[in-house]
Amino acid sequence: MQVGRMFGAIFVLVLVFGLCPSVFAQQSVRIPPADLMIVHAKVYTLDPNKPWAQSMAIRNGKIVAVGSELEVERYRGIGTKMIDAGGKLVLPGFTDCHVHFYPGSMSLRQPNLENATNVAEVVKILREYAAQHPGNDWIVARGWNYTIFAPDMLPNKKDLDAVFFDRPVFLEAYDSHAFWVNSKALSLAGVDKDTPDPRNGWIVHDPKTGEPTGALKEDADRLIRKVMPEPERVDKLIALRLGLKLANQNGITRVHSAGEDFAIVPLLQELRDEKQLSVRFHVAYRLSEYELRPLDLEAIESARKRFHDEWIDVNSVKFKLDGVVESHTAAFLEPYSDDPSTRGLLFWDPQKYKDAVTELDKRGWQLYTHAIGELAVRTALDAYESAAKRNHSKNHRQRIEHIETISADDIPRFGKLGVIASMQPLHSYPDADTLDVWAKAIGPERATRAWVWKSILDDGGHYAFGSDWPIVTLNPWEGIQTAVTRETKEGTPKGGFVASQRLTVAQAVEGYTLGAAYAGHREKTEGSLEPGKVADIIIVNKNIFEIDPHHISDTKVTTTIVGGKIVYEANPE
Ligand SMILES: [Zn+2]
């Protein structure tokens, strides 16, 4: 080999190897292009290390980059779909931590009685519905308010009988704790003056004749429901699709179902198989008989085996421990202020409740307990504490739903025991119902501890927010405004109802995002906008961090993305 040629070969080798690092470097930056990018945005990430960004890239349903326009630009490829947010606010998709999705969805196809201000209006709405849906099948609706029956606050069948004598009518109150039926419905159900009250349910009787008045409280609706025809499968699917659409319109990308949805999980799976499921579901099994029976255990264990992924997860069990303040069925330590004859009542035998909690906690289930009065809240905390001790369980994140009132002593126990406070800001909306009926029922002292999310947070506890749809709207922006202002939309009471509990906008948003993800054991994959998390993202038309908080409820979602797929886009304004 000639020296010159050898030098040439070495030179070539040096050239090749010398270049290598930069060649490799160039290859390492050639990253697979994003499927979707959002640019020109104000991204609120909820990542404490990087709370704000301008741009995001998404691939295979996951977030791959969040940062400045420049940082994210390199994810753009030929096939990348671009969303120009035009400077709008981008947030993680919202989780609604307390819904009754199936009844809510069904109600979208029924007459809505929420806005009726008197009985005549209810009857008018029903008449119109009946004219459009002739025949003799059941008329089912929800949403009536007690105040339309002042001063008794309870409905009577005669108003319905006058119009619907041969067609059964079943009308649920807005809070789902009372029901109004006509004589036809009562007779089909075989309910008369001799029918005994069912457990935790009350048939209201006329004091003179003893006849049922057509008003039913709490679980007495079951007497009627058992003779009501089950809706067709196709009707359920139509309703669920409407519910999914409504959720996405409101920026909801996951719900925690707090009862009544267990039976429709196979339908959710069907929608998922058809690529139509645009909301992720945690579903709780409801212990409707106030005991834990072998058949309950069988149902929940087999459901958990089947449904346990990021879309449909049956992982929780719901207890209803008391009723509501307005009807004096919420359980208190001391008597009601406006009726000293009662402290309300626990719907469960306390020992049975404790045993059921211990058994399910041992099996690793997450538990939801509906508890509104301070006695119910304490009973739930006691049972969770004792179960954790007995089972040596950690991080089960057992939950209490509602917590409308609480003893001061119990506030720090949420943080100490790791129990989640699952609360619904709109239930604290300080209108006449809350201030005149709710607050008067419990008196001024207890009312100082109304919906104390801020105190629970300050004492190291976790809170998560939801709606309780269909009892109130699914719209979370109204919830945020209420949590931040504790005032009505009209600005009353000035400064806020129990103003010490007002949250910042960021804290309220956290209740529907990262806090909600934590409540569902999903904070590693959901709840904030960070690489590696699911691409559940919303774009909204107002920067709620900058506007007057009294206008947050006007916020509209312009785009909802679930798993990297656009599932809702508003018409351009
Ligand atoms: Zn509920």
XYZ file of C-alpha atoms and ligand atoms in Angstrom:
574
model
C 0.000 0.000 0.000
C 1.401 3.339 -0.964
C 1.926 5.807 1.813
C -0.110 8.434 0.020
C -3.054 6.125 -0.394
C -2.783 5.049 3.242
C -2.924 8.662 4.317
C -5.881 9.138 2.082
C -7.658 6.184 3.726
C -6.860 7.502 7.198
C -8.053 10.900 6.167
C -11.328 9.409 4.977
C -11.640 7.411 8.209
C -11.010 10.480 10.310
C -13.469 12.375 8.237
C -16.130 9.717 8.667
C -15.576 9.078 12.365
C -14.901 12.699 13.057
C -18.298 13.515 11.645
C -20.025 10.729 13.457
C -21.098 12.513 16.624
C -22.832 15.211 14.667
C -24.427 12.650 12.345
C -25.838 10.788 15.360
C -26.882 14.034 16.958
C -28.752 14.966 13.829
C -30.516 11.595 13.808
C -31.486 11.913 17.480
C -33.304 15.181 16.830
C -35.249 13.667 13.948
C -38.145 12.786 16.223
C -41.356 11.266 14.968
C -43.766 14.047 14.080
C -46.732 14.860 16.315
C -50.254 13.888 15.263
C -51.580 17.149 16.625
C -50.114 20.430 17.789
C -51.651 23.361 19.592
C -49.837 26.638 18.993
C -50.279 30.293 20.002
C -51.916 29.293 23.251
C -51.828 30.265 26.892
C -51.349 26.802 28.308
C -51.950 26.485 32.053
C -50.215 23.184 32.722
C -50.653 22.636 36.485
C -47.051 21.460 36.385
C -45.455 23.455 39.231
C -42.073 23.431 37.458
C -43.510 24.985 34.345
C -46.957 26.402 34.990
C -47.341 28.265 31.694
C -46.480 27.355 28.114
C -47.428 28.427 24.584
C -47.515 25.244 22.605
C -48.108 21.493 22.893
C -47.485 18.410 20.772
C -49.521 15.190 20.927
C -48.797 11.750 19.539
C -50.667 8.441 19.965
C -53.113 10.023 22.365
C -50.404 11.251 24.718
C -48.734 14.593 25.282
C -45.163 14.503 23.971
C -44.119 18.121 24.453
C -45.248 21.253 26.262
C -43.239 24.458 26.006
C -42.502 27.573 24.009
C -43.395 27.797 20.320
C -39.733 27.219 19.529
C -39.361 24.162 21.759
C -42.403 22.433 20.345
C -41.925 23.455 16.691
C -39.571 20.540 16.044
C -42.474 18.099 16.528
C -44.221 19.462 13.482
C -44.262 17.095 10.498
C -46.030 16.937 7.159
C -49.047 15.125 8.570
C -49.302 17.058 11.838
C -52.724 18.599 12.363
C -52.347 22.137 13.683
C -54.668 23.995 16.031
C -54.001 27.706 16.288
C -55.459 28.640 19.678
C -55.273 32.349 18.857
C -54.010 33.224 22.337
C -56.816 31.389 24.126
C -56.487 29.583 27.442
C -55.692 25.863 27.293
C -56.367 23.637 30.302
C -56.359 19.931 31.083
C -59.719 18.303 30.310
C -61.975 18.563 33.340
C -63.009 15.638 35.498
C -66.434 15.794 37.090
C -65.991 13.849 40.324
C -69.653 13.247 41.079
C -72.225 12.527 38.407
C -75.196 10.269 37.828
C -74.503 9.926 34.147
C -77.241 7.569 33.023
C -80.143 9.353 34.742
C -78.656 12.643 33.581
C -78.445 11.434 30.003
C -81.988 10.046 30.089
C -83.252 13.377 31.416
C -81.986 15.092 28.271
C -84.819 13.404 26.363
C -87.486 14.114 28.963
C -89.440 17.276 29.697
C -87.365 19.584 31.886
C -89.239 21.086 34.837
C -86.339 23.076 36.312
C -87.551 26.454 35.168
C -91.217 26.039 36.008
C -92.129 28.621 38.646
C -95.586 27.257 39.464
C -97.703 24.130 39.124
C -99.573 25.449 36.097
C -96.286 25.766 34.220
C -95.345 22.190 35.046
C -98.694 20.977 33.768
C -98.301 23.052 30.597
C -94.876 21.535 29.885
C -96.239 18.029 30.424
C -99.291 18.697 28.265
C -97.100 19.824 25.374
C -94.909 16.774 25.792
C -97.952 14.484 25.871
C -99.308 16.067 22.709
C -96.029 15.331 20.939
C -95.849 11.835 22.418
C -99.406 10.566 22.293
C -100.396 7.232 23.763
C -100.739 5.895 27.241
C -97.167 5.132 28.241
C -95.447 6.718 31.209
C -94.598 10.385 31.291
C -91.316 10.709 33.143
C -89.640 14.017 33.915
C -87.412 15.666 36.475
C -86.425 19.020 37.889
C -89.407 20.429 39.835
C -88.629 22.694 42.726
C -90.253 22.457 46.177
C -90.927 26.189 46.277
C -93.672 25.874 43.644
C -95.739 24.111 46.326
C -95.366 26.747 49.037
C -96.336 26.719 51.856
C -96.490 22.855 52.096
C -93.460 22.454 49.821
C -94.818 19.074 48.691
C -96.703 18.157 45.531
C -100.136 16.611 45.221
C -101.467 14.081 42.722
C -104.677 16.033 42.098
C -102.877 18.616 39.960
C -101.774 15.824 37.659
C -104.964 13.738 37.826
C -106.969 16.630 36.411
C -105.057 16.290 33.127
C -103.631 12.777 33.118
C -106.241 10.411 34.482
C -105.320 7.420 32.320
C -101.628 7.990 31.745
C -99.112 7.338 34.544
C -96.900 10.296 35.454
C -93.656 10.159 37.461
C -91.856 13.431 38.226
C -88.625 13.655 40.158
C -87.681 16.718 42.227
C -84.575 18.597 41.108
C -82.604 17.099 44.023
C -83.813 13.514 43.395
C -84.976 13.222 47.002
C -88.732 13.538 46.412
C -91.164 12.414 43.723
C -94.551 13.441 42.440
C -96.855 10.878 40.883
C -100.488 10.771 39.785
C -103.232 8.345 40.788
C -102.693 6.186 37.715
C -99.044 5.626 38.676
C -100.013 4.827 42.275
C -102.644 2.315 41.182
C -100.332 0.597 38.682
C -97.813 0.246 41.511
C -100.499 -0.982 43.912
C -99.730 1.786 46.385
C -102.709 2.726 48.564
C -103.375 3.924 52.078
C -102.375 0.552 53.550
C -99.005 0.276 51.811
C -96.224 0.358 54.406
C -93.302 2.760 53.976
C -90.265 1.064 52.475
C -86.910 1.330 54.229
C -85.543 4.898 54.120
C -88.591 5.915 52.114
C -91.845 7.663 53.011
C -95.240 7.694 51.337
C -96.897 10.997 52.187
C -100.520 10.538 53.311
C -103.428 12.940 53.475
C -103.927 13.585 57.203
C -107.727 13.395 56.820
C -108.296 10.461 54.481
C -105.036 8.563 54.908
C -104.794 8.290 51.111
C -101.369 8.745 49.498
C -101.089 12.330 48.284
C -98.862 11.509 45.344
C -95.744 12.818 47.121
C -93.032 10.278 47.848
C -89.791 10.844 49.734
C -86.362 9.280 49.390
C -86.489 5.550 48.605
C -90.282 5.410 48.276
C -89.779 5.990 44.537
C -88.740 2.350 44.301
C -92.366 1.289 44.817
C -93.228 3.065 41.580
C -90.043 2.399 39.629
C -90.493 -1.326 39.900
C -93.574 -1.163 37.679
C -92.149 1.379 35.234
C -91.004 -0.201 31.980
C -87.256 -0.446 31.421
C -86.249 1.826 28.507
C -85.189 0.071 25.307
C -81.474 -0.477 24.797
C -81.475 1.743 21.726
C -83.063 4.585 23.691
C -80.429 4.263 26.376
C -77.685 4.473 23.762
C -79.240 7.542 22.154
C -79.422 9.200 25.578
C -75.848 8.274 26.482
C -74.568 9.769 23.237
C -76.358 13.004 24.118
C -74.798 12.896 27.590
C -71.303 12.397 26.168
C -71.803 15.299 23.795
C -73.018 17.577 26.569
C -70.053 16.612 28.745
C -67.568 17.370 25.974
C -69.272 20.695 25.240
C -68.666 21.632 28.848
C -65.030 20.565 28.766
C -65.564 17.324 30.696
C -63.287 14.485 29.653
C -63.721 12.142 32.626
C -66.477 11.502 35.120
C -66.617 9.709 38.424
C -69.987 8.052 38.463
C -71.465 8.069 41.956
C -74.278 5.587 41.428
C -76.931 4.429 38.944
C -74.406 3.811 36.168
C -73.158 0.336 37.051
C -75.807 -1.383 34.918
C -74.947 0.659 31.819
C -71.211 -0.113 31.856
C -71.671 -2.721 29.068
C -73.315 0.018 26.961
C -70.355 2.307 27.610
C -68.121 -0.520 26.417
C -70.274 -0.872 23.309
C -69.869 2.847 22.580
C -66.170 2.484 23.141
C -65.954 -0.405 20.686
C -67.656 1.848 18.145
C -65.135 4.592 18.920
C -67.891 6.804 20.289
C -66.887 6.960 23.922
C -65.536 10.483 24.345
C -65.532 10.628 28.149
C -63.526 8.400 30.477
C -65.433 6.724 33.295
C -64.780 5.717 36.860
C -67.898 3.860 37.925
C -69.013 3.140 41.472
C -71.289 0.269 42.404
C -74.087 1.462 44.668
C -75.002 -0.553 47.757
C -78.678 0.211 47.346
C -79.981 -2.112 50.075
C -77.942 -0.585 52.932
C -76.031 -3.793 53.463
C -73.200 -5.637 51.756
C -74.619 -8.897 50.444
C -72.755 -11.780 48.790
C -74.424 -10.901 45.499
C -73.041 -7.341 45.760
C -69.544 -8.689 46.289
C -69.915 -11.004 43.336
C -71.144 -8.188 41.070
C -68.411 -5.746 42.001
C -65.557 -8.245 41.877
C -66.550 -9.558 38.458
C -66.984 -6.013 37.117
C -63.520 -5.026 38.349
C -62.014 -7.984 36.500
C -63.635 -6.851 33.265
C -63.318 -3.066 33.418
C -60.117 -1.616 34.729
C -58.315 0.544 32.229
C -57.903 4.206 31.425
C -61.295 4.424 29.701
C -63.686 2.428 31.845
C -62.720 1.593 35.372
C -65.108 -0.009 37.837
C -63.106 0.503 40.985
C -65.346 1.936 43.641
C -68.367 1.312 45.823
C -70.869 3.947 46.937
C -72.649 4.168 50.281
C -75.438 6.578 51.061
C -75.148 7.311 54.748
C -77.766 10.047 55.161
C -80.210 12.245 53.270
C -80.312 16.006 52.715
C -80.615 19.050 54.965
C -83.712 20.512 53.280
C -85.875 17.484 54.130
C -84.223 17.029 57.564
C -82.873 13.620 56.597
C -79.191 14.616 56.812
C -77.764 13.250 60.090
C -76.593 15.733 62.747
C -75.125 15.466 66.233
C -77.648 17.974 67.569
C -81.275 18.659 66.565
C -82.226 20.789 63.584
C -82.561 24.452 64.454
C -85.952 24.848 62.819
C -87.301 21.515 64.111
C -85.843 20.426 67.468
C -87.746 17.125 67.272
C -85.220 15.642 64.840
C -81.495 15.271 64.201
C -82.074 13.515 60.895
C -81.011 9.914 60.553
C -78.309 7.560 59.354
C -79.552 5.404 56.490
C -77.185 2.586 57.475
C -76.956 0.744 60.738
C -73.589 2.158 61.928
C -72.080 -1.254 62.725
C -73.179 -2.729 59.397
C -71.705 0.282 57.624
C -68.412 -0.060 59.471
C -68.203 -3.789 58.715
C -68.947 -3.233 55.031
C -66.327 -0.457 54.823
C -63.744 -2.715 56.478
C -64.469 -5.625 54.153
C -64.355 -3.559 50.956
C -61.284 -1.617 52.080
C -59.559 -4.955 52.681
C -60.370 -5.976 49.121
C -58.748 -2.792 47.839
C -61.883 -0.970 46.714
C -62.138 2.772 46.778
C -65.201 3.841 48.749
C -67.530 6.784 48.266
C -69.784 7.703 51.164
C -72.576 10.223 50.686
C -72.478 12.220 53.950
C -74.092 15.646 54.306
C -74.792 16.146 58.029
C -71.921 16.384 60.516
C -72.854 13.049 62.161
C -72.742 11.258 58.819
C -69.363 12.852 57.985
C -67.979 11.775 61.357
C -69.377 8.245 61.007
C -67.659 7.903 57.618
C -64.326 9.258 58.898
C -64.491 6.884 61.889
C -65.203 3.879 59.680
C -62.409 4.765 57.228
C -59.960 5.297 60.072
C -60.798 1.997 61.711
C -60.688 0.067 58.410
C -57.269 1.478 57.506
C -55.932 0.562 60.920
C -57.355 -2.931 60.858
C -56.341 -3.714 57.251
C -53.011 -1.831 57.401
C -54.187 -0.186 54.200
C -52.410 2.853 52.836
C -53.297 5.289 50.133
C -56.755 3.875 49.403
C -57.993 7.454 49.128
C -61.406 6.712 50.546
C -63.832 9.498 49.792
C -66.662 11.384 51.378
C -69.173 12.887 48.977
C -70.854 16.273 49.622
C -69.710 17.234 53.187
C -72.151 20.111 53.360
C -71.529 20.516 57.095
C -68.862 19.282 59.460
C -67.762 19.508 63.105
C -64.707 21.706 63.538
C -62.857 18.742 65.111
C -63.282 16.657 61.986
C -61.789 19.127 59.492
C -58.129 18.112 60.080
C -59.002 14.417 59.844
C -59.210 14.565 56.035
C -55.530 15.398 55.801
C -54.532 13.092 58.616
C -56.386 10.040 57.294
C -55.842 10.733 53.590
C -59.604 10.850 52.993
C -60.687 12.781 49.894
C -63.273 15.536 50.219
C -65.395 15.171 47.091
C -67.482 18.331 46.961
C -69.829 20.100 44.559
C -69.331 23.871 44.525
C -72.722 24.627 42.989
C -74.506 23.034 45.943
C -73.173 25.955 47.995
C -74.615 28.485 45.544
C -75.931 31.074 48.029
C -79.393 31.747 46.642
C -82.636 31.797 48.651
C -82.687 27.980 48.806
C -79.302 27.901 50.527
C -79.658 30.949 52.745
C -83.347 30.701 53.661
C -84.030 26.984 53.683
C -80.674 25.225 54.120
C -78.948 27.641 56.504
C -82.076 28.202 58.608
C -82.561 24.478 59.045
C -79.158 24.060 60.707
C -78.836 27.498 62.335
C -76.136 30.181 62.157
C -73.428 28.413 64.185
C -73.307 25.259 62.087
C -73.737 27.316 58.920
C -70.297 28.841 59.555
C -68.930 25.443 58.501
C -70.781 25.185 55.205
C -68.791 23.559 52.380
C -65.377 24.080 53.991
C -63.069 23.093 51.123
C -60.542 25.808 51.988
C -60.236 24.696 55.609
C -59.807 21.070 54.520
C -57.070 22.176 52.105
C -55.340 24.344 54.721
C -55.275 21.364 57.082
C -53.494 19.195 54.525
C -56.491 17.463 52.978
C -57.282 16.775 49.328
C -60.478 17.971 47.694
C -61.993 17.118 44.339
C -64.870 18.878 42.592
C -67.907 17.717 40.697
C -71.450 18.685 39.835
C -73.889 15.980 40.975
C -75.504 16.229 37.531
C -78.451 16.032 36.827
C -79.206 17.627 40.192
C -77.373 20.715 38.989
C -75.849 21.593 35.645
C -72.837 19.723 34.315
C -71.268 23.104 33.512
C -68.079 23.316 35.639
C -67.513 27.036 34.963
C -70.446 27.879 37.206
C -68.860 25.668 39.855
C -65.529 27.477 39.569
C -67.185 30.861 39.859
C -69.079 29.744 42.971
C -65.974 28.252 44.611
C -64.068 31.474 43.956
C -66.749 34.035 44.877
C -69.204 32.130 47.115
C -71.675 34.663 45.734
C -74.629 34.347 43.381
C -74.286 35.639 39.840
C -75.944 38.807 41.110
C -73.111 39.215 43.631
C -74.988 38.283 46.815
C -74.250 37.994 49.657
C -71.598 40.621 49.125
C -68.129 39.241 49.876
C -69.430 35.692 49.846
C -71.303 33.114 51.917
C -68.748 31.910 54.525
C -66.182 34.030 52.709
C -63.251 32.336 54.464
C -63.817 29.329 52.186
C -63.269 31.221 48.906
C -60.631 29.664 46.689
C -58.344 31.196 44.119
C -59.112 30.433 40.485
C -56.073 28.130 40.370
C -57.271 26.206 43.431
C -60.747 25.836 41.961
C -59.339 24.617 38.633
C -57.226 22.110 40.524
C -60.388 20.626 42.052
C -61.560 19.676 38.553
C -58.163 18.610 37.196
C -55.178 17.475 39.236
C -57.168 17.148 42.462
C -59.794 15.145 40.611
C -57.128 12.934 39.044
C -55.686 12.321 42.505
C -59.141 11.385 43.789
C -59.314 8.777 41.011
C -55.741 7.466 41.489
C -54.878 8.912 38.072
C -52.555 11.814 38.883
C -49.624 10.055 37.208
C -51.393 10.001 33.843
C -54.044 12.739 33.999
C -54.908 16.071 35.541
C -52.065 18.233 34.223
C -50.477 18.978 30.871
C -47.089 17.260 30.958
C -45.259 14.956 28.565
C -46.340 11.348 29.048
C -49.832 12.189 30.280
C -52.978 11.521 28.276
C -53.889 14.216 25.792
C -57.187 15.276 27.393
C -57.178 18.987 26.705
C -59.625 21.862 26.436
C -59.424 25.296 24.888
C -61.730 27.957 26.330
C -62.823 31.384 25.134
C -61.963 33.341 28.298
C -58.837 33.601 30.369
C -60.471 32.853 33.702
C -57.276 33.849 35.518
C -57.541 37.400 34.259
C -61.247 38.241 34.035
C -63.525 39.394 36.856
C -64.400 36.118 38.630
C -68.079 37.106 38.493
C -67.962 36.321 34.762
C -66.216 32.948 34.887
C -69.537 31.150 34.489
C -69.892 32.660 30.978
C -66.833 30.723 29.835
C -67.391 28.571 26.763
C -65.308 25.647 25.656
C -64.187 26.008 22.058
C -62.354 22.706 21.647
C -62.304 19.465 23.620
C -59.682 16.828 22.956
C -59.815 13.373 24.516
C -56.992 10.905 24.021
C -55.521 13.182 21.343
C -58.752 13.204 19.330
C -60.900 16.310 18.857
C -64.320 15.348 20.193
C -65.929 18.768 20.299
C -65.441 22.031 18.436
C -67.677 25.056 18.951
C -68.944 26.898 15.923
C -66.721 29.925 15.293
C -68.087 32.993 17.053
Zn -75.092 12.465 43.818
